[in-house]
Structure formats: C-alpha cells, structure tokens
CSV table of C-alpha atoms in Angstrom, one decimal:
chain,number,residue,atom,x,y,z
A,1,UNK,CA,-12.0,0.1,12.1
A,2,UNK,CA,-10.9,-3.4,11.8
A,3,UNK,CA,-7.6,-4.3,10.1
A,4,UNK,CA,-6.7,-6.9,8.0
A,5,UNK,CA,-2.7,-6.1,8.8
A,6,UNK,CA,-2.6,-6.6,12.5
A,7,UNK,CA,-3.8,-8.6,15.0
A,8,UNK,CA,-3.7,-7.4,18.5
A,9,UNK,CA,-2.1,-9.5,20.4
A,10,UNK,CA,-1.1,-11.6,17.6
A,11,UNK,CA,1.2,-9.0,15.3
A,12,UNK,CA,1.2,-9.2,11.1
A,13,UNK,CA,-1.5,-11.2,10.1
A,14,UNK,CA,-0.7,-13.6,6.4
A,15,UNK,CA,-1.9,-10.2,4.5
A,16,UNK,CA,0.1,-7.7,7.0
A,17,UNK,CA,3.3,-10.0,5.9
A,18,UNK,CA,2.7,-9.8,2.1
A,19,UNK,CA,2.0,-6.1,2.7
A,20,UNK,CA,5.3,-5.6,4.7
A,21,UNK,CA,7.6,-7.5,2.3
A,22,UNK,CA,5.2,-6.4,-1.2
A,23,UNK,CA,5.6,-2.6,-0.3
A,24,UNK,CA,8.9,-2.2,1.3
A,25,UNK,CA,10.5,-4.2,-1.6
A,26,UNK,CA,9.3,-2.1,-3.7
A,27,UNK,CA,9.9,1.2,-2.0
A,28,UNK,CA,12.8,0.5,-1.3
A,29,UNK,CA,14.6,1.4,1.9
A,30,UNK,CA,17.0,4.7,2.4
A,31,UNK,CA,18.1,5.4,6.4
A,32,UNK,CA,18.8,9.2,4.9
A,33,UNK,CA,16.5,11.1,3.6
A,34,UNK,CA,16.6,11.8,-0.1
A,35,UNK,CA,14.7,13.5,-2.9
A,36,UNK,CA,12.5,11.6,-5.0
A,37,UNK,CA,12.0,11.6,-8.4
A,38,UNK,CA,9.9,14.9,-8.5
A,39,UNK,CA,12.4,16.1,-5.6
A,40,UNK,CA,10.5,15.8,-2.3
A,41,UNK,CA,11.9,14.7,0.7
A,42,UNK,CA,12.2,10.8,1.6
A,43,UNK,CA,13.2,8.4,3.9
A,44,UNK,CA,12.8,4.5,5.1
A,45,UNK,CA,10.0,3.2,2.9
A,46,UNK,CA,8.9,5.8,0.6
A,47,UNK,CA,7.8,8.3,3.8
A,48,UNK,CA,7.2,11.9,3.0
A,49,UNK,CA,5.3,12.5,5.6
A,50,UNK,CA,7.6,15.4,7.9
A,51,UNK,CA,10.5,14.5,6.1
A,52,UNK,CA,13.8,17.2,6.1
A,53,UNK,CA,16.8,16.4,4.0
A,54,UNK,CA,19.4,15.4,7.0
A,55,UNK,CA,17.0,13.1,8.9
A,56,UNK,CA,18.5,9.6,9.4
A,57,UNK,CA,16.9,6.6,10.7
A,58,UNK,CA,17.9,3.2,12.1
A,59,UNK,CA,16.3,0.4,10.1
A,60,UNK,CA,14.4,-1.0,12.8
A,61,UNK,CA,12.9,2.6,12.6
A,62,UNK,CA,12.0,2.1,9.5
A,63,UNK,CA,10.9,-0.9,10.0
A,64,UNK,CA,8.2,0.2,12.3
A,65,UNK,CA,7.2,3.6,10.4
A,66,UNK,CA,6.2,1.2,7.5
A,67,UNK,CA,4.8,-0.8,9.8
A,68,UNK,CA,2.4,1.5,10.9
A,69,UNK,CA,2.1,3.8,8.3
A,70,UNK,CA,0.2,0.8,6.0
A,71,UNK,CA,-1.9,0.5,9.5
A,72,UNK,CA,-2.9,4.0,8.8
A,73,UNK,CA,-3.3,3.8,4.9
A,74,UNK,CA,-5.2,0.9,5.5
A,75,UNK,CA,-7.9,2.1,7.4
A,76,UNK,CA,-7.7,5.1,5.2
A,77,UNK,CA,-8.6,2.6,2.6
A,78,UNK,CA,-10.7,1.0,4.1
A,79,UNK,CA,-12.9,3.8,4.6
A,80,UNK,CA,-13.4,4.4,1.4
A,81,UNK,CA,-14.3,0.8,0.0
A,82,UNK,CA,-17.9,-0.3,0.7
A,83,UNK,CA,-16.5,-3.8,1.4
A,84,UNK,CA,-12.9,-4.4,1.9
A,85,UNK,CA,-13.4,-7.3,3.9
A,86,UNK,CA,-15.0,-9.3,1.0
A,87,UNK,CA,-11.5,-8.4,-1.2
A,88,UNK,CA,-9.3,-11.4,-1.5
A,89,UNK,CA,-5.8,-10.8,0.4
A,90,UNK,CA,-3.9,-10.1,-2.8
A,91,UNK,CA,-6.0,-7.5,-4.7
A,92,UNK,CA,-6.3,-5.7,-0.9
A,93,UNK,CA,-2.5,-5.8,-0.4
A,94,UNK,CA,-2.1,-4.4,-4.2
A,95,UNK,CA,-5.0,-1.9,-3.7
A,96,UNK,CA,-2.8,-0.6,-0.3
A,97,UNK,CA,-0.1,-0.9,-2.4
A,98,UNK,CA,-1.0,2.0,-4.7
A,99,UNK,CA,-2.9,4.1,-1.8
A,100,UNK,CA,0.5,3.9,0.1
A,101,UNK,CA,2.5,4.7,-3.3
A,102,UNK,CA,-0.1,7.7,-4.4
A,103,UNK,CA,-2.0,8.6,-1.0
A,104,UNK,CA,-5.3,8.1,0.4
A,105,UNK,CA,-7.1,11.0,-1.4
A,106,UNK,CA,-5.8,10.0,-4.7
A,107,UNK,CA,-7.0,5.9,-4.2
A,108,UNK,CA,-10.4,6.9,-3.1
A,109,UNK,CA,-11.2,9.0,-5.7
A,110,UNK,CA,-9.5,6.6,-8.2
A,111,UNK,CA,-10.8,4.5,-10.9
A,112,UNK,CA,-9.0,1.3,-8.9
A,113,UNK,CA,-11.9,2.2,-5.7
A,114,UNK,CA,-14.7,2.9,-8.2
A,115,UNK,CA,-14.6,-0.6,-9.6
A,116,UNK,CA,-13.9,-2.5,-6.8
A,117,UNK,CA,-17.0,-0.7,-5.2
A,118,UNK,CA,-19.1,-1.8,-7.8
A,119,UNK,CA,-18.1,-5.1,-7.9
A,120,UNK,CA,-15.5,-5.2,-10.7
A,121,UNK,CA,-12.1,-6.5,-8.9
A,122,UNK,CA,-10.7,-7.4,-12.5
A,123,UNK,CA,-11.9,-3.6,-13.6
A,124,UNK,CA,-9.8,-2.8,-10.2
A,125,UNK,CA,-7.3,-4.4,-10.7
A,126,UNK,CA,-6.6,-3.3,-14.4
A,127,UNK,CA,-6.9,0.2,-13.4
A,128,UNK,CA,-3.9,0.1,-11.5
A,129,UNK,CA,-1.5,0.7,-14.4
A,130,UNK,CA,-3.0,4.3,-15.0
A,131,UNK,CA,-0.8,5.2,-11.8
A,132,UNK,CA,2.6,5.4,-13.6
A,133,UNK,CA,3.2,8.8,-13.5
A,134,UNK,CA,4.9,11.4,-10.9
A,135,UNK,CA,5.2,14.8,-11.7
A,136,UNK,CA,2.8,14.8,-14.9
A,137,UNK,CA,5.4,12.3,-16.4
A,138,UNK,CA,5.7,8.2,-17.1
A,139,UNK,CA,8.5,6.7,-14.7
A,140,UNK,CA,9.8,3.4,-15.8
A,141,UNK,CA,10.1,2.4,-12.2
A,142,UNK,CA,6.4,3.2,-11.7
A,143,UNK,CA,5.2,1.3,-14.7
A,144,UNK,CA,7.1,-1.2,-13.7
A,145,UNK,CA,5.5,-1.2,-10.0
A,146,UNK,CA,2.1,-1.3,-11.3
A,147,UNK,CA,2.2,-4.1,-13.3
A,148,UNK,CA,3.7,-6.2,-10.2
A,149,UNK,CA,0.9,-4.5,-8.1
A,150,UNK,CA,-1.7,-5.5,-11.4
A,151,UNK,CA,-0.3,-9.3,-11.7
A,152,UNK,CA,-0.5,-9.6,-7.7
A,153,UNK,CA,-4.3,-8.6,-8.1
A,154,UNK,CA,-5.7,-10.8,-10.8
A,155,UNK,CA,-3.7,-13.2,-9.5
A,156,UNK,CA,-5.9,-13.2,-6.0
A,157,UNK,CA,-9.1,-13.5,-8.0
C-alpha cells in the first residue's frame, strides 16, 4: 500500500515532515523508558510496543522508530479509510495523529474513520476531541493534544 509519508528514493514527503515534527512534538521524546500515565512502559516517541523499564535508546534511534512506526500506522490507517488519498495532508497527518496516539484498532473503529468514510471530514475532524481519555479518565495533556490535532484538521479543509 502506498504511502503518503515516504518516498522511496526520495525520503519524508511535505506530509511525512508535518507527521514527523506534529507527532513527536507532541509525544514527546524520553531515551529511557518510563511509565505513562496509566503506567505502561515507554520510550522515544510514545512506543509501547516491546518496551521494558531499563531500555535506553540513542535519539537517532528514536528518531528512526518514529520514523517507521507512523510508516506502519499509516498503512494501518490507510486500510481502514475507503479513500485516504482524497484527505487533504493536514486532516491525514491529524487522523495518523490519533491512530498513532490510540492504536490502529481503536482509529478504525472510531467515530473520526466513520465520518471521514462517509464523507464528513469536518464530522472527522470534530470527532477527535472524544479521544481525551487514558485509563477511563480525562488527561489535560490529552485534551490538550486533541484540540491541536482538531485545529490542524479543519484547518486543511
């Protein structure tokens, strides 16, 4: 499956640079792994993924996990959209965004994927801010995070 990130040949594409510098700078970086704010494992950008409290990493390292890790969420995403292509680059990068931030299961079967499918991009993009919990709780950072993820969208439109 195509993506919109990468290039080959070519490296980050003008959306795999917003996506780079959108989600890292808001993930945050850590070269040792800590607990999150519902206590599971973390390191670089937000990566869960095989993470062990004691694992370090260079930045470069992380760097390159994010790198590919929104590669992989991508085409996650993209698998579940019945036309991604036709999504300007800001609402894609925010939809990414929050698949990255809440998975790939949890973004396709969201309310975000359900209105962009049918057409609704505003619908999408609104739909983001119902993402601002972790651990059955509101987190001020997360609220906060969606409505820079929500502004990005409708600003794309």
């Amino acid at each position: 499956m195509a993506s919109r990130l990468r290039k080959a040949g070519y490296g980050l594409t003008v959306a795999g640079a917003l996506a780079v510098g959108f989600v890292g700078g808001k993930e945050g970086l850590s070269t040792k792994a800590y607990r999150d704010v519902v206590g599971v494992p973390t390191i670089c950008f937000g990566e869960t993924r095989g993470v062990k409290m004691g694992d370090t990493a260079t930045v470069e390292e992380c760097k390159a996990m994010l790198g590919d890790a929104l590669v992989e969420f991508e085409g996650n995403m993209r698998a579940c959209l019945t036309n991604p292509d036709a999504i300007p680059d800001k609402p894609y990068v925010s939809f990414l965004s929050v698949s990255y931030n809440i998975g790939s299961r949890a973004f396709c079967g969201s309310t975000i994927a359900r209105r962009a499918n049918a057409g609704d991009l505003v619908g999408a993009c609104n739909a983001i801010l119902a993402w601002n919990k972790a651990g059955g709780r509101v987190i001020r950072g997360l609220v906060a995070r969606r409505k820079e993820e929500q502004r990005m969208c409708l600003e794309g439109l």
